Each structure stands twice: as C-alpha cells, then as structure tokens.
PDB file of C-alpha atoms in Angstrom:
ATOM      1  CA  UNK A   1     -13.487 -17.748 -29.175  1.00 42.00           C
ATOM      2  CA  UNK A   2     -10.053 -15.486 -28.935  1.00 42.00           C
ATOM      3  CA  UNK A   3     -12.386 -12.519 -28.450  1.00 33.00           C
ATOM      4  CA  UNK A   4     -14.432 -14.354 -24.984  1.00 32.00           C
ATOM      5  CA  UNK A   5     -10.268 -15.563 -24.095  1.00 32.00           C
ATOM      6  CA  UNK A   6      -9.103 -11.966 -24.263  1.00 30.00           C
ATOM      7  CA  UNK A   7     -12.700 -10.650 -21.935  1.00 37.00           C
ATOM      8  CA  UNK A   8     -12.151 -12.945 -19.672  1.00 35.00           C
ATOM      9  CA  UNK A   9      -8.517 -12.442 -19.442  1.00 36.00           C
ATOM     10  CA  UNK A  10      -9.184  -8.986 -18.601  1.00 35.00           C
ATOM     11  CA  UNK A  11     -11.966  -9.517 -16.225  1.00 42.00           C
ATOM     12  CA  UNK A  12      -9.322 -11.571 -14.031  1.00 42.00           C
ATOM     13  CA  UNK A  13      -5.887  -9.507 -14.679  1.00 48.00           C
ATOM     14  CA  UNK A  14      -6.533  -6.995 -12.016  1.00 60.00           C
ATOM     15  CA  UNK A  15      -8.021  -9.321  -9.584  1.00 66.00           C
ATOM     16  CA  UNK A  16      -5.342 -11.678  -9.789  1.00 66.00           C
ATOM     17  CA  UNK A  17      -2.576  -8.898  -9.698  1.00 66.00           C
ATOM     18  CA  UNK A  18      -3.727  -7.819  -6.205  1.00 59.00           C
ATOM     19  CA  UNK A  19      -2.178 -11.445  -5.045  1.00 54.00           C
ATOM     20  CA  UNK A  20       0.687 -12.251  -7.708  1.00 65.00           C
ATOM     21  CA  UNK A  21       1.825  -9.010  -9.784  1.00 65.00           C
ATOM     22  CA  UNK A  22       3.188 -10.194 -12.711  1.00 65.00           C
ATOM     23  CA  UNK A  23       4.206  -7.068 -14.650  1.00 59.00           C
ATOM     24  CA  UNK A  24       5.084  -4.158 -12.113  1.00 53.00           C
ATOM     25  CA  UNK A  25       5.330  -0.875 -13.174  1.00 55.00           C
ATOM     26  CA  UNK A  26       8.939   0.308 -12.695  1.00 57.00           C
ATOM     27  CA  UNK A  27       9.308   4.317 -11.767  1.00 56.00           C
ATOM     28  CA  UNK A  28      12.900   5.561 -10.923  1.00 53.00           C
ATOM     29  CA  UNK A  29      13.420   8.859  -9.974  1.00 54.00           C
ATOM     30  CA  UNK A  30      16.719  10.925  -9.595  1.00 48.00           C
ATOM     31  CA  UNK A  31      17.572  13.422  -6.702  1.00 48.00           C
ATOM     32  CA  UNK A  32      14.306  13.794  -4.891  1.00 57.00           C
ATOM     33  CA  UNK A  33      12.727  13.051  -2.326  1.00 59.00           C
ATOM     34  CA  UNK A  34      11.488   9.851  -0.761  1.00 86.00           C
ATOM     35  CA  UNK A  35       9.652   8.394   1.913  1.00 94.00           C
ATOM     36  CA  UNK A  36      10.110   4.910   3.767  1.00 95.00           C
ATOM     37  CA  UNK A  37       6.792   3.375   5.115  1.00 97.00           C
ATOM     38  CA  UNK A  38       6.896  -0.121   7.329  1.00 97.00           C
ATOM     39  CA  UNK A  39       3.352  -1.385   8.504  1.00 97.00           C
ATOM     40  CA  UNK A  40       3.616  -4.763  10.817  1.00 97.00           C
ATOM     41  CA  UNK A  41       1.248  -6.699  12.673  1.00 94.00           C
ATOM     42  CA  UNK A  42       3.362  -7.840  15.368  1.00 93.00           C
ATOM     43  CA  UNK A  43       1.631 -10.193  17.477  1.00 90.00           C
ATOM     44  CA  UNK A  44       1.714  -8.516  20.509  1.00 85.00           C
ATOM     45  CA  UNK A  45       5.370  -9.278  20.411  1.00 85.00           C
ATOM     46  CA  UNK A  46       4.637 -13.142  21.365  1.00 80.00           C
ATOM     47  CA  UNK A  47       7.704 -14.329  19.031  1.00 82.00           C
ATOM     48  CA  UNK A  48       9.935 -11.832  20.945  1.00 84.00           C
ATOM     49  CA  UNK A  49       9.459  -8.528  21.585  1.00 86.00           C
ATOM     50  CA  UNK A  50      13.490  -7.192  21.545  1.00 89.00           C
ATOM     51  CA  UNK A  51      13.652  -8.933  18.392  1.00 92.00           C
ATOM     52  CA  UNK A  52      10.869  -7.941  16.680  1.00 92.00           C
ATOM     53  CA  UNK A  53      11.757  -4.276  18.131  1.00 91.00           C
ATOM     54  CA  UNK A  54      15.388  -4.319  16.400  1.00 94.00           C
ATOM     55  CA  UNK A  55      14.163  -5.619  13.531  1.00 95.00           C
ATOM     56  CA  UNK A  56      12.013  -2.482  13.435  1.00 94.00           C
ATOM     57  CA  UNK A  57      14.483   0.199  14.073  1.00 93.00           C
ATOM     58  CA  UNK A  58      16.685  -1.179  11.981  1.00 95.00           C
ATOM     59  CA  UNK A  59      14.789  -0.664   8.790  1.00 94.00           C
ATOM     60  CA  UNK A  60      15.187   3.035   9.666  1.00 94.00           C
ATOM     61  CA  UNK A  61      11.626   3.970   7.727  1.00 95.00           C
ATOM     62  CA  UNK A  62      10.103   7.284   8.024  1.00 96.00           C
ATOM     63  CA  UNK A  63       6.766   6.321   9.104  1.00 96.00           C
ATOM     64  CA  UNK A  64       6.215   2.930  10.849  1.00 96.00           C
ATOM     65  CA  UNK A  65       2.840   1.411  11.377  1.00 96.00           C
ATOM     66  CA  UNK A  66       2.587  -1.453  14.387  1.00 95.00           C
ATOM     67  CA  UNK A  67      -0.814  -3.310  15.035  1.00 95.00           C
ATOM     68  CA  UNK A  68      -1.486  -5.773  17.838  1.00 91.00           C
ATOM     69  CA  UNK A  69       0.992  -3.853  19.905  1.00 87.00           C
ATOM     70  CA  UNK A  70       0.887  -3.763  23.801  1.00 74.00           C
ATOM     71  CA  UNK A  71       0.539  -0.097  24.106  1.00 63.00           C
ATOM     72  CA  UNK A  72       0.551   0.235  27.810  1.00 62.00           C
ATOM     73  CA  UNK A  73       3.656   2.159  27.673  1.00 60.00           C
ATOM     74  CA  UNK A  74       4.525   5.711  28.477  1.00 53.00           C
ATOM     75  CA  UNK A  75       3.562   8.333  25.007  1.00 53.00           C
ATOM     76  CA  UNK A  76       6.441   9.706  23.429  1.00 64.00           C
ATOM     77  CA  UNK A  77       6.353  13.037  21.465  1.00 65.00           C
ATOM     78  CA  UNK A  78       7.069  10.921  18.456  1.00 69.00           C
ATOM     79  CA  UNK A  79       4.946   8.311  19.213  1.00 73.00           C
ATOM     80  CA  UNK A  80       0.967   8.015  18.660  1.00 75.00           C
ATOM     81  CA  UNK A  81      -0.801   5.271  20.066  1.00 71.00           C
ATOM     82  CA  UNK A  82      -4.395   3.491  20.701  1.00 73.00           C
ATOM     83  CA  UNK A  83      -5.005   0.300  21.568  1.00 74.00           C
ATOM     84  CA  UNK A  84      -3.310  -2.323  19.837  1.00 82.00           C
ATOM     85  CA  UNK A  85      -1.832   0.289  17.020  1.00 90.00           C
ATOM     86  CA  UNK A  86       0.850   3.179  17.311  1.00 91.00           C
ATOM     87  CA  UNK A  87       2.293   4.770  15.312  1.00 93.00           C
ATOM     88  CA  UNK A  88       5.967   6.282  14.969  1.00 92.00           C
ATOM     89  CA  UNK A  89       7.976   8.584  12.761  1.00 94.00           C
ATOM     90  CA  UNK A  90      10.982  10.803  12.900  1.00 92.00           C
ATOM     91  CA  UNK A  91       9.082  13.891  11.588  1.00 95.00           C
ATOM     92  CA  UNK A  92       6.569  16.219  13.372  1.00 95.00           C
ATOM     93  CA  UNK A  93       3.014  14.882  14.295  1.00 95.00           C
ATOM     94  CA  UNK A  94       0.583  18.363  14.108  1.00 96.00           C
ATOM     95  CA  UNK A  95      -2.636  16.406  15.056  1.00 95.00           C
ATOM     96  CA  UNK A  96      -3.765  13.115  15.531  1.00 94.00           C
ATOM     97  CA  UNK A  97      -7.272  11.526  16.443  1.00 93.00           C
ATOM     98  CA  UNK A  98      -8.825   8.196  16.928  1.00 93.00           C
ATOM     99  CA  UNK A  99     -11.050   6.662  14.211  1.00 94.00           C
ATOM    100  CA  UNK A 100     -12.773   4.026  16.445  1.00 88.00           C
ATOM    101  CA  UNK A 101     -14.057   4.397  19.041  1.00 77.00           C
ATOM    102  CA  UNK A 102     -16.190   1.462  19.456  1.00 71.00           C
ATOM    103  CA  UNK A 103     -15.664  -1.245  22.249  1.00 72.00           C
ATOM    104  CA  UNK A 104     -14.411  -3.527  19.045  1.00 74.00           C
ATOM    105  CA  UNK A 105     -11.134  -5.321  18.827  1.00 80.00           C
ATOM    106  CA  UNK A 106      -9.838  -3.351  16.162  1.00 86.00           C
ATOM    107  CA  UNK A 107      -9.028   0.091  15.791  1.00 90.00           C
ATOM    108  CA  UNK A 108      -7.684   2.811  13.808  1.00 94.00           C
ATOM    109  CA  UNK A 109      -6.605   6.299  13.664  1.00 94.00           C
ATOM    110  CA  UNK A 110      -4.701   8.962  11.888  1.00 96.00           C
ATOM    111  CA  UNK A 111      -2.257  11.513  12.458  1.00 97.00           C
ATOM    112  CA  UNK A 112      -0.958  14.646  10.163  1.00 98.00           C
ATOM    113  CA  UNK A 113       2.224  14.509   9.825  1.00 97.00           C
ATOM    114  CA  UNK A 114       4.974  17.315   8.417  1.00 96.00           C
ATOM    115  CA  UNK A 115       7.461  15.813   6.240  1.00 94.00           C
ATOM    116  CA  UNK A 116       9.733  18.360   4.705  1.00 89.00           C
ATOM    117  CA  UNK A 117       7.495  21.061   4.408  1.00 91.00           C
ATOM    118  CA  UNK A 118       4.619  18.805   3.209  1.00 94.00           C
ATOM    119  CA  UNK A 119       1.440  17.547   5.222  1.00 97.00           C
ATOM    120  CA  UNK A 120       0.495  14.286   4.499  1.00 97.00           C
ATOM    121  CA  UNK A 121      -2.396  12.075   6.482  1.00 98.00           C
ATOM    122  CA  UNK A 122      -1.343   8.783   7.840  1.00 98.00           C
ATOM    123  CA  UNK A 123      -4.003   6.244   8.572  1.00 97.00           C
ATOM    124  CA  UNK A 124      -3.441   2.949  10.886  1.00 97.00           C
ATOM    125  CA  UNK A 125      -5.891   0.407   9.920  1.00 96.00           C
ATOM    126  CA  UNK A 126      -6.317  -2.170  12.274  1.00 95.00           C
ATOM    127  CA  UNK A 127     -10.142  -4.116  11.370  1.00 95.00           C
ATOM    128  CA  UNK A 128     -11.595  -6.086  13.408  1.00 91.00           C
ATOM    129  CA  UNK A 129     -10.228  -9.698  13.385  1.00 87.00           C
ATOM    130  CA  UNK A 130     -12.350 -12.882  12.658  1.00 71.00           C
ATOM    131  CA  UNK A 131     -10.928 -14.692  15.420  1.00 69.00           C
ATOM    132  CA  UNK A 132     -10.863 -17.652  13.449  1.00 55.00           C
ATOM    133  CA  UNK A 133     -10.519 -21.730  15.224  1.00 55.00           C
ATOM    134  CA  UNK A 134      -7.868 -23.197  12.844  1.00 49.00           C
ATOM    135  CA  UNK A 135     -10.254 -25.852  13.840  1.00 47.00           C
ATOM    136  CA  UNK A 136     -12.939 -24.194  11.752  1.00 46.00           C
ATOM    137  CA  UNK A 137     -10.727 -25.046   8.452  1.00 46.00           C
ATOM    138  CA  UNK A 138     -10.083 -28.057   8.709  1.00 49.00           C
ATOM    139  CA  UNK A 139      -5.869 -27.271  10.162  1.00 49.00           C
ATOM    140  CA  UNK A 140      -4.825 -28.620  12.883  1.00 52.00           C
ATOM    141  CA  UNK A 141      -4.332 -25.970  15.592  1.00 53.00           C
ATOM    142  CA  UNK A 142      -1.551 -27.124  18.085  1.00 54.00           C
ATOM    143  CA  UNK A 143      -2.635 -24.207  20.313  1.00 52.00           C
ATOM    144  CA  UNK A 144      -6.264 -24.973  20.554  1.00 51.00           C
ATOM    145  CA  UNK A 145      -7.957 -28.360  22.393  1.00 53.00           C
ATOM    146  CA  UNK A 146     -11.203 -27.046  20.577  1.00 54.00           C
ATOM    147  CA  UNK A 147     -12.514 -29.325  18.325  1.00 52.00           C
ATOM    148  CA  UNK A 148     -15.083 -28.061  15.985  1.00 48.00           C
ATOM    149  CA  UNK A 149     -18.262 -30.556  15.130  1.00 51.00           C
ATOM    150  CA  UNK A 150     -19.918 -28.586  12.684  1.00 46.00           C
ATOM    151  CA  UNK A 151     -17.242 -26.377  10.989  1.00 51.00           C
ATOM    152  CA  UNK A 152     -19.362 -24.632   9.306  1.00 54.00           C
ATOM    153  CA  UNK A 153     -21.577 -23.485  11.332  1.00 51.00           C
ATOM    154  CA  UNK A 154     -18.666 -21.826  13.565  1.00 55.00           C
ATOM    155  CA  UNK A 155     -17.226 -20.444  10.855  1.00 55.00           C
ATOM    156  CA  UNK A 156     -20.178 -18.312   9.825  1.00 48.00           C
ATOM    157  CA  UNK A 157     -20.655 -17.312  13.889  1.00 56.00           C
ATOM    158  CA  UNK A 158     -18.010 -15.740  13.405  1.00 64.00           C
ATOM    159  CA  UNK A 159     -17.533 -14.173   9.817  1.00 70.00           C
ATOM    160  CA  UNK A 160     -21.481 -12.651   9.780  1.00 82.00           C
ATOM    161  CA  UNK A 161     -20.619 -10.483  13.481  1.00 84.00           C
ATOM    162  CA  UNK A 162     -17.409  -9.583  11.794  1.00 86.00           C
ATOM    163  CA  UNK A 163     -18.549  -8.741   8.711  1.00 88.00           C
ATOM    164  CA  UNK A 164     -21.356  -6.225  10.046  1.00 90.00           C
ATOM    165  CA  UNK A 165     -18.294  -4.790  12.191  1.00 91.00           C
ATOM    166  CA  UNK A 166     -16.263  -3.869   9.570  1.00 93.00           C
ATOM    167  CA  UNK A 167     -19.003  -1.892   7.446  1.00 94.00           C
ATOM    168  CA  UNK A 168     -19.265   0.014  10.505  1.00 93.00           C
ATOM    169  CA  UNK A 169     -15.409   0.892  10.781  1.00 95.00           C
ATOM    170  CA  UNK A 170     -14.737   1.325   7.139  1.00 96.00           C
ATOM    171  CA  UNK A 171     -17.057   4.117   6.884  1.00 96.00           C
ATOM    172  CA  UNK A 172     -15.350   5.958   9.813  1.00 95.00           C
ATOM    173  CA  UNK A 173     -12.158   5.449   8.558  1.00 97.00           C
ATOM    174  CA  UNK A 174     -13.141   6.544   5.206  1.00 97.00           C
ATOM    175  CA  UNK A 175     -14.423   9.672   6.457  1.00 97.00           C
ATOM    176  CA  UNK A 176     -10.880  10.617   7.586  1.00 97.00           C
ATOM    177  CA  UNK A 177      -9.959   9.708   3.828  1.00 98.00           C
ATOM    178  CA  UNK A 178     -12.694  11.911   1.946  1.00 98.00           C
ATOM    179  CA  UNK A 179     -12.471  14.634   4.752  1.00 97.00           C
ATOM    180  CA  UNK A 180      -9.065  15.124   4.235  1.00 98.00           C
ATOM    181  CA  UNK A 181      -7.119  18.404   3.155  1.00 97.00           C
ATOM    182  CA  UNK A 182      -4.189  16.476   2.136  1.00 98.00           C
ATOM    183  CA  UNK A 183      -2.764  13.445   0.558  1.00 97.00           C
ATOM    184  CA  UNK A 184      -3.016  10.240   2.529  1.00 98.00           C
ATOM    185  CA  UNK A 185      -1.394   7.194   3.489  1.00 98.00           C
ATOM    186  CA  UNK A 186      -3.484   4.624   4.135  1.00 98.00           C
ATOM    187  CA  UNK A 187      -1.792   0.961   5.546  1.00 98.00           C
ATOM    188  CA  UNK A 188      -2.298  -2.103   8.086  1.00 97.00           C
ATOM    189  CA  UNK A 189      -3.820  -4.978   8.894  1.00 96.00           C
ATOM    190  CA  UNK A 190      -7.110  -4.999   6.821  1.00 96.00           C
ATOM    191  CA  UNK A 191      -7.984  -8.020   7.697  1.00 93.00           C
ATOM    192  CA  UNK A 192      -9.279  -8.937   4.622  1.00 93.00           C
ATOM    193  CA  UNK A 193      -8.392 -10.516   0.913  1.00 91.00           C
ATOM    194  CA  UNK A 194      -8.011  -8.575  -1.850  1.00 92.00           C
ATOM    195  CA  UNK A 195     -11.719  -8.230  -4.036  1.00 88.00           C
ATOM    196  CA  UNK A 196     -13.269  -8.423  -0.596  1.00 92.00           C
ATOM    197  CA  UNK A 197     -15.883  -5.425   0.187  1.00 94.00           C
ATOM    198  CA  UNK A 198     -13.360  -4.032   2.524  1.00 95.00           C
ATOM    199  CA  UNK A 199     -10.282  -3.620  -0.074  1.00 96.00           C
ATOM    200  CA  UNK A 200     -13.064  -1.791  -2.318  1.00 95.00           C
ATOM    201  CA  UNK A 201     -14.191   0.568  -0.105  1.00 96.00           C
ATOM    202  CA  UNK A 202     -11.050   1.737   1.622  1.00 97.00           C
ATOM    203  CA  UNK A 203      -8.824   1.728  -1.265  1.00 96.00           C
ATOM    204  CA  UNK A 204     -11.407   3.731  -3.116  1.00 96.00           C
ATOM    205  CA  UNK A 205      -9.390   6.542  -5.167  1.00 97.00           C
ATOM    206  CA  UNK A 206      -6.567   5.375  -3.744  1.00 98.00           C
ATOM    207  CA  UNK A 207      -3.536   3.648  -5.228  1.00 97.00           C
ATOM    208  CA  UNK A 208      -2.412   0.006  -4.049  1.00 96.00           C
ATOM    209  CA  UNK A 209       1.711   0.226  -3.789  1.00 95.00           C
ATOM    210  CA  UNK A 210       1.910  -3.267  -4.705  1.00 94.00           C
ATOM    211  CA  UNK A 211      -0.311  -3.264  -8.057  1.00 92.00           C
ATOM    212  CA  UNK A 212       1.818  -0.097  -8.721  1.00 92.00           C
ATOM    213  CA  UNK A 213       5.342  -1.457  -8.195  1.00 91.00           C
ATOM    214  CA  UNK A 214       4.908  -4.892  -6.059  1.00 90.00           C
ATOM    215  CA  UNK A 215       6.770  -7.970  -7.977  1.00 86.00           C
ATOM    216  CA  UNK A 216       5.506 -11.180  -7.472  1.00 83.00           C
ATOM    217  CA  UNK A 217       3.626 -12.766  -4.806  1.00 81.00           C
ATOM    218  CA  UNK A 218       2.228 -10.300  -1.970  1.00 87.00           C
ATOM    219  CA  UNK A 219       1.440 -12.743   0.546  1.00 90.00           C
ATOM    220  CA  UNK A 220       1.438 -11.364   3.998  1.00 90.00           C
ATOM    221  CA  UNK A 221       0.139 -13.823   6.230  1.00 89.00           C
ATOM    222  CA  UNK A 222       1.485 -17.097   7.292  1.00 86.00           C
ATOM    223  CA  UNK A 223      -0.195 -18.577  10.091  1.00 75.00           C
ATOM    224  CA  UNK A 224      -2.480 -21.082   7.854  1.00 73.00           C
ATOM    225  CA  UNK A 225      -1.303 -23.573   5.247  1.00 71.00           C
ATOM    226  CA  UNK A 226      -3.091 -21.122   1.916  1.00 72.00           C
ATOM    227  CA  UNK A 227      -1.254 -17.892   1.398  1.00 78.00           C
ATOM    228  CA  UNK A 228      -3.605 -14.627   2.239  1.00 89.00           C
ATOM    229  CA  UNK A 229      -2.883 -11.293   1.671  1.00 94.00           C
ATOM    230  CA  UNK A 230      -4.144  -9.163   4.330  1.00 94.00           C
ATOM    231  CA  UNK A 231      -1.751  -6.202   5.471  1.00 96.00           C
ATOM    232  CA  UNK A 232      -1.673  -3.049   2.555  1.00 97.00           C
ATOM    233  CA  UNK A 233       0.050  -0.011   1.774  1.00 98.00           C
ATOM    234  CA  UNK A 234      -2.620   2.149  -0.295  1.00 98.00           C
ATOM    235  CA  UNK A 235      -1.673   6.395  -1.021  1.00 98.00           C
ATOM    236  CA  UNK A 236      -3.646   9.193  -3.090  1.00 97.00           C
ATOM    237  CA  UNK A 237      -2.806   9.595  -6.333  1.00 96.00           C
ATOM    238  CA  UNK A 238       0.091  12.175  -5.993  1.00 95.00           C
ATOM    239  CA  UNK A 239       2.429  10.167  -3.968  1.00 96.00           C
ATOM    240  CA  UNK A 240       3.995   7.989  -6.046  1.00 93.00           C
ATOM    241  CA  UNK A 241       5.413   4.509  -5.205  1.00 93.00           C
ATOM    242  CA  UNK A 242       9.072   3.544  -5.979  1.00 91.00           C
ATOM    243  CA  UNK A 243       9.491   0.045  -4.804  1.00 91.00           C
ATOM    244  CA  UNK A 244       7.638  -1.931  -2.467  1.00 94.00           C
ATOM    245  CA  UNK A 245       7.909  -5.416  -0.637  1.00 93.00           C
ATOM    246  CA  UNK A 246       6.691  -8.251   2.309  1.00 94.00           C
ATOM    247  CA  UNK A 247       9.488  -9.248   3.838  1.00 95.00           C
ATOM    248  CA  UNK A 248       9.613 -12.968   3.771  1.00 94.00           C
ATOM    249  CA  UNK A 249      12.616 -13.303   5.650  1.00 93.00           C
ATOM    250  CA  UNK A 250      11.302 -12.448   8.814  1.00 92.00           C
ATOM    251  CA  UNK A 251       8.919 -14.713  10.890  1.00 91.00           C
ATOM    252  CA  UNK A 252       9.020 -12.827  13.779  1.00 93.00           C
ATOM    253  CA  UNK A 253       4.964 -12.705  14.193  1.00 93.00           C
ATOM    254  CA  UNK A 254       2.069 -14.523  11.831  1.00 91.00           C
ATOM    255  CA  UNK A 255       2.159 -11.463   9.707  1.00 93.00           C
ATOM    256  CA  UNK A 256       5.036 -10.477   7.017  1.00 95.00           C
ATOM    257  CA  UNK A 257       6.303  -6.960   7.551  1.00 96.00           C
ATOM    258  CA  UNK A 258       5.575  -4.418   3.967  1.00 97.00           C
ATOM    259  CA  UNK A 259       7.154  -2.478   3.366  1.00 96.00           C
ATOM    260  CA  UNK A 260       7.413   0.415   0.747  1.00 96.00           C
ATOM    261  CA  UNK A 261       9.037   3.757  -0.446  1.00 94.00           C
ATOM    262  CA  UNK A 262       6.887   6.595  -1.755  1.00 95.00           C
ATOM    263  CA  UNK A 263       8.004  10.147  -4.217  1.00 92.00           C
ATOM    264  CA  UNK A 264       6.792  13.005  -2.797  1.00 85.00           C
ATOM    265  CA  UNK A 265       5.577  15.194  -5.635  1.00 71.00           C
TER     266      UNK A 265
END
C-alpha cells in the first residue's frame, strides 16, 4: 500500500506544482548578470490605461511583454508590435518577425534581442482566446444580458474551434523555438492550464520559471470565481531563473502581471 501512496504521489507532484509550488528551488548568484522579464495581459487598458502604463515602467524590467494592447500607435525603435502584443526593452532589437499570420484573434511573434553582448530570442505568445460567456459556467456575468439555455452545448462551440486554432499556432510558434540559433524566452498569455496540450508542446525543452523558483500559488487570472493559471514565463535550459512572481497586488486588468529575473550564463 505505501509503495501505490508513494506512485501516485509522484504521478501528481509535478502536475500539481505547475499551480501551487510547494518546494522551490532557491539559486542565488553573486556579481553577475541578470535579466528582468514582465509579461501582462492588459486588457486593452479598460481598467485605465495611465495606470496600468506607470505601473509598467515602474517595474523598470529589461524585457516587457504586453498582450491585448491597442497597438495603433506610432513604432518606436525600441518598441515591436503586432496586433494586440508588443513588445519593449531597453536593449537592441537585431530582427524581429511575426509568428501568425492568420486572420485569428491571437498572435505572436519574436524578436532577437542583444543583451550585453549576448543574443537571446524573445517570444510573445498571445493564443487564441476561448471567448468564454461567464454564462456558460454557471457565473453570473454583470456585463453580459446573454443567458445561456444549454451551457453545455455553448461551451463546446466554442472550446472545439479554439482548440483546432491553437494546434495550428503552436506549431508556428514552435518552429521559431526549434529553429532557433540561440537561447529563448518564451512568455504570455497561453491561454491555457497547466497539463493542457498547449503547456506540453510549447514548453517542450524548455524550463517553466515558476516550477524552477515560483513559491506558492501561481494563479494568474482573476476574472472567474476558480483560480487559473494561464500567463507563463518558460526559457532554454541555459538561462537560469533567480526569482519569479504574479503580482497579486495589482488588479489593474483580469490578468496578474509575472514577473521574473533570469542569470545569464
């Protein structure tokens, strides 16, 4: 009996880590050199753009990684952008491309960027979003007169579409993984649990930051009444995570900002 315990304990550790980490792994390094990473899904700014712009800035990261962004604004040098996700950083962007090119919701794309003398490949993952009636779940949605009569039925209208979508896009987006000459950062709005099809396949060979070095509960969206972890901060192998955390203290969108700081070997 202890010996089926201890299998199925194992089975369920690392599944259950990728929503509550219970033991992190604790790396501290002395006199090198770090990197600052913020990825947010901002709403389109609809709790307050300033605000949620400040907020931003002020965490002073390296590389910052915005979906559901208005991006009908002029291109800066250090700015990339596509619809609904930019990009920003204070170093120097040698190429960039877009990922998706569909006529989807989401997108994604990458950029190569030069941080002290080192290339690394930045990825904005945006996936497609369900689009999901509150309705559908039984919560009460304050914003939507939509009733839904047979729940279920709406709900799989729009998970199966979905679904199909996002094979499509994680394939192009891991391309720009596999294909790459260097190391990568990979981060956004997945839009999708962890142990879903979608967390396999584009975390594949990649490190999770918050199974690394992530304490406790990595919750990152808010808007229903279960907590869902949806927005990630996955790196190869030879960047190394120091510390790494959702910002609960800011409710300036349905998403959490994460946020996490990274040893460049």
């Amino acid at each position: 009996m202890a010996v089926v315990f201890l299998m199925v304990t194992l089975f369920f550790y690392n599944p259950v880590r990728r929503w509550v980490n219970f033991r992190p792994q604790q790396i501290v390094q002395f006199g090198q050199k770090n990197i600052k990473v913020l990825t947010y899904n901002v709403k389109y700014g609809s709790f307050g753009w300033p605000t949620v712009k400040k907020y931003i800035n002020d965490q002073n990261a390296d590389i910052i990684l915005v979906q559901e962004k208005d991006t009908s604004t002029a291109l800066r040098k250090d700015l990339v952008k596509y619809p609904s996700v930019i990009l920003k950083t204070k170093h120097k962007i040698l190429r960039q491309g877009n990922l998706l090119n569909d006529d989807s919701k989401g997108n994604s794309f990458y950029a190569d960027i030069e941080i002290s003398g080192r290339i690394i490949r930045v990825i904005n993952v945006y996936l497609e979003p369900f689009k999901l009636n509150k309705n559908m779940l039984g919560i009460d949605d304050e914003n939507s007169k939509k009733q839904e009569k047979n729940k279920m039925a709406a709900l799989f209208s729009r998970l199966i579409p979905t679904f199909k979508t996002h094979e499509n896009q994680v394939k192009k987006i891991r391309k720009a993984v596999d294909k790459s000459p260097y190391p990568v950062i990979l981060a956004g709005d997945f839009n999708s649990v962890p142990n879903s099809w979608e967390y396999y396949n584009l975390g594949k060979d990649l490190d999770d930051a918050f199974m690394k070095v992530g304490n406790g509960s990595s919750t990152s969206f808010h808007d229903y009444k279960f907590p869902l972890r949806i927005d990630y901060i996955f790196t190869s192998k030879s960047i190394k995570p120091l510390n790494y955390k959702v910002d609960y203290s800011v409710k300036l969108s349905d998403h959490y900002p994460v946020i996490a700081e990274f040893l460049l070997n």
